PDB file of C-alpha atoms and ligand atoms in Angstrom:
ATOM      1  CA  MET A   1     -91.386 -20.843  58.948  1.00 48.00           C
ATOM      2  CA  GLY A   2     -93.239 -18.229  56.909  1.00 51.00           C
ATOM      3  CA  ASP A   3     -92.266 -15.607  59.467  1.00 57.00           C
ATOM      4  CA  ILE A   4     -88.565 -15.689  58.844  1.00 67.00           C
ATOM      5  CA  SER A   5     -87.345 -12.383  57.495  1.00 93.00           C
ATOM      6  CA  VAL A   6     -84.427 -13.084  55.236  1.00 97.00           C
ATOM      7  CA  LYS A   7     -83.699  -9.382  54.978  1.00 97.00           C
ATOM      8  CA  GLU A   8     -83.568  -8.913  58.754  1.00 97.00           C
ATOM      9  CA  ASN A   9     -81.455 -12.000  59.225  1.00 97.00           C
ATOM     10  CA  ILE A  10     -78.933 -10.834  56.639  1.00 98.00           C
ATOM     11  CA  ALA A  11     -78.724  -7.454  58.396  1.00 97.00           C
ATOM     12  CA  GLU A  12     -78.236  -9.202  61.745  1.00 97.00           C
ATOM     13  CA  VAL A  13     -75.434 -11.430  60.431  1.00 97.00           C
ATOM     14  CA  GLU A  14     -73.789  -8.515  58.630  1.00 97.00           C
ATOM     15  CA  SER A  15     -73.807  -6.427  61.783  1.00 97.00           C
ATOM     16  CA  HIS A  16     -71.269  -8.890  63.217  1.00 96.00           C
ATOM     17  CA  LEU A  17     -68.923  -8.871  60.228  1.00 96.00           C
ATOM     18  CA  LYS A  18     -65.815  -6.749  59.972  1.00 93.00           C
ATOM     19  CA  PRO A  19     -65.520  -4.839  56.687  1.00 93.00           C
ATOM     20  CA  SER A  20     -62.783  -7.287  55.655  1.00 94.00           C
ATOM     21  CA  VAL A  21     -65.126 -10.288  55.852  1.00 98.00           C
ATOM     22  CA  THR A  22     -67.247 -11.394  52.898  1.00 98.00           C
ATOM     23  CA  LEU A  23     -70.605 -13.068  53.499  1.00 98.00           C
ATOM     24  CA  VAL A  24     -71.475 -16.075  51.373  1.00 98.00           C
ATOM     25  CA  ALA A  25     -75.194 -16.773  51.779  1.00 98.00           C
ATOM     26  CA  VAL A  26     -75.530 -20.558  51.720  1.00 98.00           C
ATOM     27  CA  THR A  27     -78.700 -21.179  49.726  1.00 98.00           C
ATOM     28  CA  LYS A  28     -78.577 -24.972  49.308  1.00 98.00           C
ATOM     29  CA  THR A  29     -82.001 -26.657  49.355  1.00 97.00           C
ATOM     30  CA  LYS A  30     -83.766 -23.266  49.372  1.00 97.00           C
ATOM     31  CA  PRO A  31     -86.222 -22.409  46.566  1.00 97.00           C
ATOM     32  CA  LEU A  32     -85.691 -19.675  43.995  1.00 98.00           C
ATOM     33  CA  HIS A  33     -88.043 -17.141  45.568  1.00 97.00           C
ATOM     34  CA  ILE A  34     -85.992 -17.214  48.774  1.00 97.00           C
ATOM     35  CA  LEU A  35     -82.786 -16.595  46.829  1.00 98.00           C
ATOM     36  CA  GLN A  36     -84.517 -13.737  45.037  1.00 98.00           C
ATOM     37  CA  GLU A  37     -85.466 -12.303  48.432  1.00 97.00           C
ATOM     38  CA  ALA A  38     -81.846 -12.443  49.568  1.00 98.00           C
ATOM     39  CA  TYR A  39     -80.762 -10.863  46.298  1.00 98.00           C
ATOM     40  CA  ASP A  40     -83.277  -8.047  46.727  1.00 97.00           C
ATOM     41  CA  ALA A  41     -81.876  -7.497  50.228  1.00 97.00           C
ATOM     42  CA  GLY A  42     -78.466  -6.902  48.686  1.00 96.00           C
ATOM     43  CA  CYS A  43     -76.845 -10.348  48.802  1.00 97.00           C
ATOM     44  CA  LYS A  44     -74.940 -11.122  45.625  1.00 97.00           C
ATOM     45  CA  VAL A  45     -72.796 -14.072  46.702  1.00 98.00           C
ATOM     46  CA  PHE A  46     -74.476 -17.461  46.995  1.00 98.00           C
ATOM     47  CA  GLY A  47     -73.004 -20.786  48.090  1.00 98.00           C
ATOM     48  CA  GLU A  48     -74.359 -24.119  46.870  1.00 98.00           C
ATOM     49  CA  ASN A  49     -73.111 -27.640  47.472  1.00 98.00           C
ATOM     50  CA  LYS A  50     -74.685 -29.548  44.576  1.00 98.00           C
ATOM     51  CA  VAL A  51     -73.769 -29.026  40.930  1.00 98.00           C
ATOM     52  CA  GLN A  52     -77.180 -29.588  39.402  1.00 98.00           C
ATOM     53  CA  GLU A  53     -78.924 -27.334  41.895  1.00 98.00           C
ATOM     54  CA  MET A  54     -76.412 -24.566  41.289  1.00 98.00           C
ATOM     55  CA  VAL A  55     -76.762 -24.839  37.510  1.00 98.00           C
ATOM     56  CA  GLU A  56     -80.545 -24.654  37.681  1.00 98.00           C
ATOM     57  CA  LYS A  57     -80.542 -21.669  40.018  1.00 98.00           C
ATOM     58  CA  HIS A  58     -77.885 -19.893  37.973  1.00 98.00           C
ATOM     59  CA  GLU A  59     -80.094 -20.179  34.881  1.00 98.00           C
ATOM     60  CA  GLU A  60     -83.078 -18.606  36.589  1.00 98.00           C
ATOM     61  CA  LEU A  61     -81.580 -15.794  38.638  1.00 98.00           C
ATOM     62  CA  PRO A  62     -79.901 -12.439  37.847  1.00 98.00           C
ATOM     63  CA  LYS A  63     -76.542 -12.701  36.118  1.00 98.00           C
ATOM     64  CA  ASP A  64     -74.603 -10.506  38.546  1.00 98.00           C
ATOM     65  CA  ILE A  65     -74.767 -13.170  41.278  1.00 98.00           C
ATOM     66  CA  GLU A  66     -71.446 -14.781  42.241  1.00 98.00           C
ATOM     67  CA  TRP A  67     -71.887 -18.539  42.560  1.00 99.00           C
ATOM     68  CA  HIS A  68     -69.587 -20.326  44.981  1.00 99.00           C
ATOM     69  CA  MET A  69     -69.294 -24.129  45.039  1.00 98.00           C
ATOM     70  CA  ILE A  70     -68.835 -25.131  48.672  1.00 98.00           C
ATOM     71  CA  GLY A  71     -69.603 -28.874  48.537  1.00 97.00           C
ATOM     72  CA  HIS A  72     -67.495 -31.858  47.554  1.00 96.00           C
ATOM     73  CA  LEU A  73     -67.042 -31.732  43.787  1.00 97.00           C
ATOM     74  CA  GLN A  74     -66.963 -34.848  41.638  1.00 97.00           C
ATOM     75  CA  THR A  75     -64.562 -34.701  38.726  1.00 98.00           C
ATOM     76  CA  ASN A  76     -67.191 -35.644  36.153  1.00 98.00           C
ATOM     77  CA  LYS A  77     -69.416 -32.714  37.155  1.00 98.00           C
ATOM     78  CA  VAL A  78     -66.881 -29.894  36.952  1.00 98.00           C
ATOM     79  CA  LYS A  79     -67.815 -29.186  33.337  1.00 98.00           C
ATOM     80  CA  TYR A  80     -71.337 -28.056  34.225  1.00 98.00           C
ATOM     81  CA  ILE A  81     -70.232 -25.206  36.494  1.00 98.00           C
ATOM     82  CA  ALA A  82     -66.985 -24.273  34.741  1.00 98.00           C
ATOM     83  CA  PRO A  83     -68.587 -21.645  32.480  1.00 98.00           C
ATOM     84  CA  PHE A  84     -69.856 -19.471  35.327  1.00 98.00           C
ATOM     85  CA  VAL A  85     -68.653 -20.474  38.826  1.00 99.00           C
ATOM     86  CA  SER A  86     -66.897 -17.618  40.680  1.00 98.00           C
ATOM     87  CA  LEU A  87     -65.068 -19.552  43.359  1.00 99.00           C
ATOM     88  CA  ILE A  88     -64.698 -23.234  44.204  1.00 99.00           C
ATOM     89  CA  HIS A  89     -64.088 -23.587  47.968  1.00 98.00           C
ATOM     90  CA  SER A  90     -63.869 -27.360  48.013  1.00 98.00           C
ATOM     91  CA  VAL A  91     -60.791 -28.418  46.056  1.00 98.00           C
ATOM     92  CA  ASP A  92     -59.592 -31.505  47.916  1.00 97.00           C
ATOM     93  CA  SER A  93     -57.436 -33.376  45.411  1.00 97.00           C
ATOM     94  CA  LEU A  94     -54.977 -32.863  42.588  1.00 98.00           C
ATOM     95  CA  LYS A  95     -57.333 -34.872  40.399  1.00 98.00           C
ATOM     96  CA  VAL A  96     -60.249 -32.475  40.756  1.00 98.00           C
ATOM     97  CA  LEU A  97     -57.951 -29.450  40.390  1.00 98.00           C
ATOM     98  CA  LYS A  98     -56.640 -30.868  37.106  1.00 98.00           C
ATOM     99  CA  GLU A  99     -60.169 -31.237  35.829  1.00 98.00           C
ATOM    100  CA  ILE A 100     -61.059 -27.680  36.899  1.00 98.00           C
ATOM    101  CA  ASN A 101     -57.988 -26.430  35.025  1.00 98.00           C
ATOM    102  CA  LYS A 102     -58.996 -28.424  31.931  1.00 98.00           C
ATOM    103  CA  GLN A 103     -62.570 -27.159  31.930  1.00 98.00           C
ATOM    104  CA  ALA A 104     -61.493 -23.589  32.655  1.00 98.00           C
ATOM    105  CA  LYS A 105     -59.239 -23.744  29.626  1.00 98.00           C
ATOM    106  CA  LYS A 106     -62.119 -25.010  27.457  1.00 98.00           C
ATOM    107  CA  ASN A 107     -64.124 -22.006  28.606  1.00 98.00           C
ATOM    108  CA  ASN A 108     -61.261 -19.638  27.994  1.00 98.00           C
ATOM    109  CA  ARG A 109     -61.088 -18.463  31.570  1.00 98.00           C
ATOM    110  CA  THR A 110     -59.259 -18.793  34.863  1.00 98.00           C
ATOM    111  CA  ILE A 111     -61.187 -20.344  37.740  1.00 98.00           C
ATOM    112  CA  ASP A 112     -60.478 -19.159  41.293  1.00 98.00           C
ATOM    113  CA  CYS A 113     -60.167 -21.976  43.836  1.00 98.00           C
ATOM    114  CA  LEU A 114     -59.631 -22.549  47.526  1.00 98.00           C
ATOM    115  CA  LEU A 115     -57.947 -25.656  48.872  1.00 98.00           C
ATOM    116  CA  GLN A 116     -60.136 -27.385  51.426  1.00 98.00           C
ATOM    117  CA  ILE A 117     -58.112 -28.373  54.479  1.00 98.00           C
ATOM    118  CA  HIS A 118     -59.254 -31.023  56.928  1.00 96.00           C
ATOM    119  CA  ILE A 119     -59.324 -29.392  60.376  1.00 95.00           C
ATOM    120  CA  ALA A 120     -62.207 -31.165  62.160  1.00 92.00           C
ATOM    121  CA  GLU A 121     -62.059 -34.169  64.418  1.00 87.00           C
ATOM    122  CA  GLU A 122     -64.655 -35.993  62.341  1.00 82.00           C
ATOM    123  CA  GLU A 123     -63.203 -38.428  59.854  1.00 77.00           C
ATOM    124  CA  THR A 124     -66.073 -37.847  57.498  1.00 72.00           C
ATOM    125  CA  LYS A 125     -65.290 -34.287  56.473  1.00 70.00           C
ATOM    126  CA  PHE A 126     -63.453 -33.864  53.212  1.00 87.00           C
ATOM    127  CA  GLY A 127     -60.194 -32.019  52.950  1.00 96.00           C
ATOM    128  CA  LEU A 128     -56.459 -32.215  52.509  1.00 97.00           C
ATOM    129  CA  SER A 129     -53.922 -32.591  55.303  1.00 96.00           C
ATOM    130  CA  GLU A 130     -51.109 -30.069  55.543  1.00 96.00           C
ATOM    131  CA  GLN A 131     -48.709 -32.587  54.013  1.00 97.00           C
ATOM    132  CA  GLU A 132     -51.086 -33.420  51.157  1.00 97.00           C
ATOM    133  CA  THR A 133     -51.429 -29.712  50.484  1.00 98.00           C
ATOM    134  CA  ALA A 134     -47.665 -29.289  50.256  1.00 97.00           C
ATOM    135  CA  ASP A 135     -47.398 -32.340  47.984  1.00 98.00           C
ATOM    136  CA  LEU A 136     -50.088 -30.980  45.693  1.00 98.00           C
ATOM    137  CA  LEU A 137     -48.415 -27.568  45.424  1.00 97.00           C
ATOM    138  CA  ASP A 138     -44.984 -29.124  44.857  1.00 96.00           C
ATOM    139  CA  SER A 139     -46.198 -31.389  42.077  1.00 97.00           C
ATOM    140  CA  GLY A 140     -45.154 -30.785  38.510  1.00 96.00           C
ATOM    141  CA  GLU A 141     -48.784 -31.149  37.495  1.00 97.00           C
ATOM    142  CA  PHE A 142     -49.781 -28.170  39.615  1.00 97.00           C
ATOM    143  CA  GLY A 143     -46.899 -26.246  38.147  1.00 96.00           C
ATOM    144  CA  ALA A 144     -48.262 -26.887  34.659  1.00 97.00           C
ATOM    145  CA  MET A 145     -51.796 -25.606  35.312  1.00 98.00           C
ATOM    146  CA  ASP A 146     -52.443 -22.235  33.678  1.00 97.00           C
ATOM    147  CA  ASN A 147     -56.178 -21.802  34.089  1.00 98.00           C
ATOM    148  CA  ILE A 148     -56.670 -21.978  37.844  1.00 98.00           C
ATOM    149  CA  ARG A 149     -55.662 -19.613  40.623  1.00 98.00           C
ATOM    150  CA  ILE A 150     -55.472 -20.611  44.283  1.00 98.00           C
ATOM    151  CA  GLN A 151     -56.979 -17.732  46.247  1.00 98.00           C
ATOM    152  CA  GLY A 152     -56.760 -19.251  49.713  1.00 98.00           C
ATOM    153  CA  LEU A 153     -58.071 -21.975  51.970  1.00 98.00           C
ATOM    154  CA  MET A 154     -61.384 -23.319  53.279  1.00 98.00           C
ATOM    155  CA  GLY A 155     -62.062 -25.416  56.366  1.00 98.00           C
ATOM    156  CA  MET A 156     -64.947 -26.729  58.418  1.00 97.00           C
ATOM    157  CA  ALA A 157     -64.563 -27.085  62.160  1.00 96.00           C
ATOM    158  CA  THR A 158     -65.946 -29.961  64.194  1.00 95.00           C
ATOM    159  CA  TYR A 159     -69.705 -29.668  64.444  1.00 91.00           C
ATOM    160  CA  ASP A 160     -70.919 -28.380  67.813  1.00 90.00           C
ATOM    161  CA  ALA A 161     -67.461 -28.445  69.385  1.00 95.00           C
ATOM    162  CA  PRO A 162     -66.726 -26.328  72.490  1.00 97.00           C
ATOM    163  CA  ASP A 163     -65.415 -22.822  71.808  1.00 97.00           C
ATOM    164  CA  ALA A 164     -61.852 -23.695  72.832  1.00 97.00           C
ATOM    165  CA  GLN A 165     -61.734 -26.500  70.298  1.00 97.00           C
ATOM    166  CA  LEU A 166     -63.232 -24.341  67.535  1.00 97.00           C
ATOM    167  CA  ARG A 167     -60.584 -21.724  68.247  1.00 98.00           C
ATOM    168  CA  LYS A 168     -57.869 -24.359  68.035  1.00 97.00           C
ATOM    169  CA  GLU A 169     -59.139 -25.722  64.726  1.00 97.00           C
ATOM    170  CA  PHE A 170     -59.659 -22.311  63.121  1.00 98.00           C
ATOM    171  CA  GLY A 171     -56.346 -21.090  64.534  1.00 98.00           C
ATOM    172  CA  GLY A 172     -54.624 -24.096  63.016  1.00 97.00           C
ATOM    173  CA  LEU A 173     -56.087 -23.314  59.627  1.00 98.00           C
ATOM    174  CA  ARG A 174     -55.004 -19.708  59.949  1.00 98.00           C
ATOM    175  CA  ARG A 175     -51.439 -20.851  60.669  1.00 98.00           C
ATOM    176  CA  ILE A 176     -51.372 -23.025  57.521  1.00 98.00           C
ATOM    177  CA  PHE A 177     -52.796 -20.086  55.563  1.00 98.00           C
ATOM    178  CA  GLU A 178     -50.052 -17.730  56.799  1.00 98.00           C
ATOM    179  CA  ASP A 179     -47.428 -20.354  56.068  1.00 97.00           C
ATOM    180  CA  LEU A 180     -48.595 -20.799  52.480  1.00 97.00           C
ATOM    181  CA  LYS A 181     -48.249 -17.069  51.862  1.00 97.00           C
ATOM    182  CA  LYS A 182     -44.548 -17.780  51.492  1.00 95.00           C
ATOM    183  CA  ARG A 183     -45.398 -19.620  48.286  1.00 94.00           C
ATOM    184  CA  GLU A 184     -47.229 -16.759  46.670  1.00 93.00           C
ATOM    185  CA  SER A 185     -46.916 -16.628  42.901  1.00 94.00           C
ATOM    186  CA  GLU A 186     -49.028 -15.869  39.843  1.00 92.00           C
ATOM    187  CA  LYS A 187     -50.963 -19.024  40.610  1.00 95.00           C
ATOM    188  CA  MET A 188     -51.119 -18.620  44.382  1.00 96.00           C
ATOM    189  CA  ASN A 189     -52.683 -15.473  45.730  1.00 96.00           C
ATOM    190  CA  MET A 190     -53.378 -16.256  49.368  1.00 96.00           C
ATOM    191  CA  GLN A 191     -56.040 -13.739  50.284  1.00 97.00           C
ATOM    192  CA  ILE A 192     -59.186 -15.700  51.211  1.00 98.00           C
ATOM    193  CA  LEU A 193     -59.598 -17.687  54.401  1.00 98.00           C
ATOM    194  CA  SER A 194     -63.061 -19.262  54.185  1.00 98.00           C
ATOM    195  CA  MET A 195     -64.072 -20.417  57.634  1.00 98.00           C
ATOM    196  CA  GLY A 196     -67.132 -20.012  59.815  1.00 98.00           C
ATOM    197  CA  MET A 197     -70.769 -21.134  59.470  1.00 98.00           C
ATOM    198  CA  SER A 198     -73.981 -20.170  61.293  1.00 98.00           C
ATOM    199  CA  ASN A 199     -72.918 -21.694  64.596  1.00 96.00           C
ATOM    200  CA  ASP A 200     -69.283 -20.674  64.681  1.00 98.00           C
ATOM    201  CA  PHE A 201     -68.694 -17.649  62.453  1.00 98.00           C
ATOM    202  CA  LEU A 202     -68.087 -15.220  65.331  1.00 98.00           C
ATOM    203  CA  ILE A 203     -65.179 -17.332  66.592  1.00 98.00           C
ATOM    204  CA  ALA A 204     -63.947 -17.908  63.035  1.00 98.00           C
ATOM    205  CA  ILE A 205     -63.775 -14.156  62.472  1.00 98.00           C
ATOM    206  CA  GLU A 206     -61.844 -13.672  65.712  1.00 97.00           C
ATOM    207  CA  GLU A 207     -59.412 -16.291  64.412  1.00 98.00           C
ATOM    208  CA  GLY A 208     -58.866 -14.456  61.125  1.00 98.00           C
ATOM    209  CA  SER A 209     -61.606 -15.552  58.731  1.00 98.00           C
ATOM    210  CA  THR A 210     -62.082 -13.346  55.654  1.00 98.00           C
ATOM    211  CA  MET A 211     -65.111 -15.221  54.298  1.00 98.00           C
ATOM    212  CA  VAL A 212     -68.000 -16.804  56.200  1.00 98.00           C
ATOM    213  CA  ARG A 213     -70.486 -19.295  54.755  1.00 98.00           C
ATOM    214  CA  VAL A 214     -73.821 -18.770  56.495  1.00 98.00           C
ATOM    215  CA  GLY A 215     -77.012 -20.683  55.731  1.00 98.00           C
ATOM    216  CA  SER A 216     -79.420 -21.497  58.542  1.00 97.00           C
ATOM    217  CA  ALA A 217     -78.850 -18.245  60.449  1.00 97.00           C
ATOM    218  CA  ILE A 218     -80.253 -16.422  57.405  1.00 98.00           C
ATOM    219  CA  PHE A 219     -82.745 -18.851  55.900  1.00 97.00           C
ATOM    220  CA  GLY A 220     -83.784 -20.984  58.862  1.00 94.00           C
ATOM    221  CA  ALA A 221     -83.129 -24.690  59.383  1.00 91.00           C
ATOM    222  CA  ARG A 222     -82.927 -26.978  56.367  1.00 87.00           C
ATOM    223  CA  LYS A 223     -85.161 -30.049  56.210  1.00 79.00           C
TER     224      LYS A 223
HETATM  225  C1  LIG B   1     -74.245 -26.106  54.551  1.00 90.95           C
HETATM  226  C2  LIG B   1     -72.884 -25.540  54.599  1.00 90.95           C
HETATM  227  C3  LIG B   1     -72.635 -24.308  55.231  1.00 90.95           C
HETATM  228  C4  LIG B   1     -73.695 -23.508  55.959  1.00 90.95           C
HETATM  229  O1  LIG B   1     -74.113 -24.151  57.117  1.00 90.95           O
HETATM  230  P1  LIG B   1     -75.068 -23.402  58.185  1.00 90.95           P
HETATM  231  O2  LIG B   1     -74.811 -24.116  59.444  1.00 90.95           O
HETATM  232  O3  LIG B   1     -76.461 -23.588  57.677  1.00 90.95           O
HETATM  233  O4  LIG B   1     -74.695 -21.981  58.219  1.00 90.95           O
HETATM  234  C5  LIG B   1     -71.338 -23.812  55.193  1.00 90.95           C
HETATM  235  N1  LIG B   1     -70.345 -24.466  54.578  1.00 90.95           N
HETATM  236  C6  LIG B   1     -70.542 -25.659  53.959  1.00 90.95           C
HETATM  237  C7  LIG B   1     -69.396 -26.319  53.309  1.00 90.95           C
HETATM  238  C8  LIG B   1     -71.811 -26.220  53.952  1.00 90.95           C
HETATM  239  O5  LIG B   1     -72.005 -27.391  53.335  1.00 90.95           O
END
């Protein structure tokens, strides 16, 4: 695996992105020197899925990196990332959003969030249904939160699904995204549609993605 050129892989992935699409380099499980290599190649947006790993890497690496939480977030761990996280992609309950709001307030800041929507066939993937999303946004509790801003949606398609199915799942997410634009307010600024990973980001972009989360296509397979 020593032969993998992170710099070349980033350039290759970026060559497929429209200017309107942001690349999140998914660095989970990768050691610091690899993240530094990606940083030196111009990548400034990193996605991690574990709180402790993100905190440790944030402490060691340059301060102009944007840290995105892309994994399921437990309520009791929000406080560790609240001081510095740039975007939380994985908000999947009112409960965790309330805690993010509380910790953002403690840190005197507003935290940008995406609602994670369940679009895959697999039962195991986290995420809200369309109805649960509407219920969350209609709740008085959401209305009372002053330290979070919903910037859009995130979804993960079924792993290894045929192209037609991926298109259907991403297209469905896009439709929900467009629909929620009707609710735009100070707290809802629907501008980010986070969909697409190493295996499916080309289709995700065709279906309207504005942010792709790419790991193995840049850094090689994870163990
Ligand atoms: C790991 C992960 C990715 C990146 O997956 P690759 O297939 O390595 O590109 C993207 N999004 C989420 C939520 C992940 O957990």
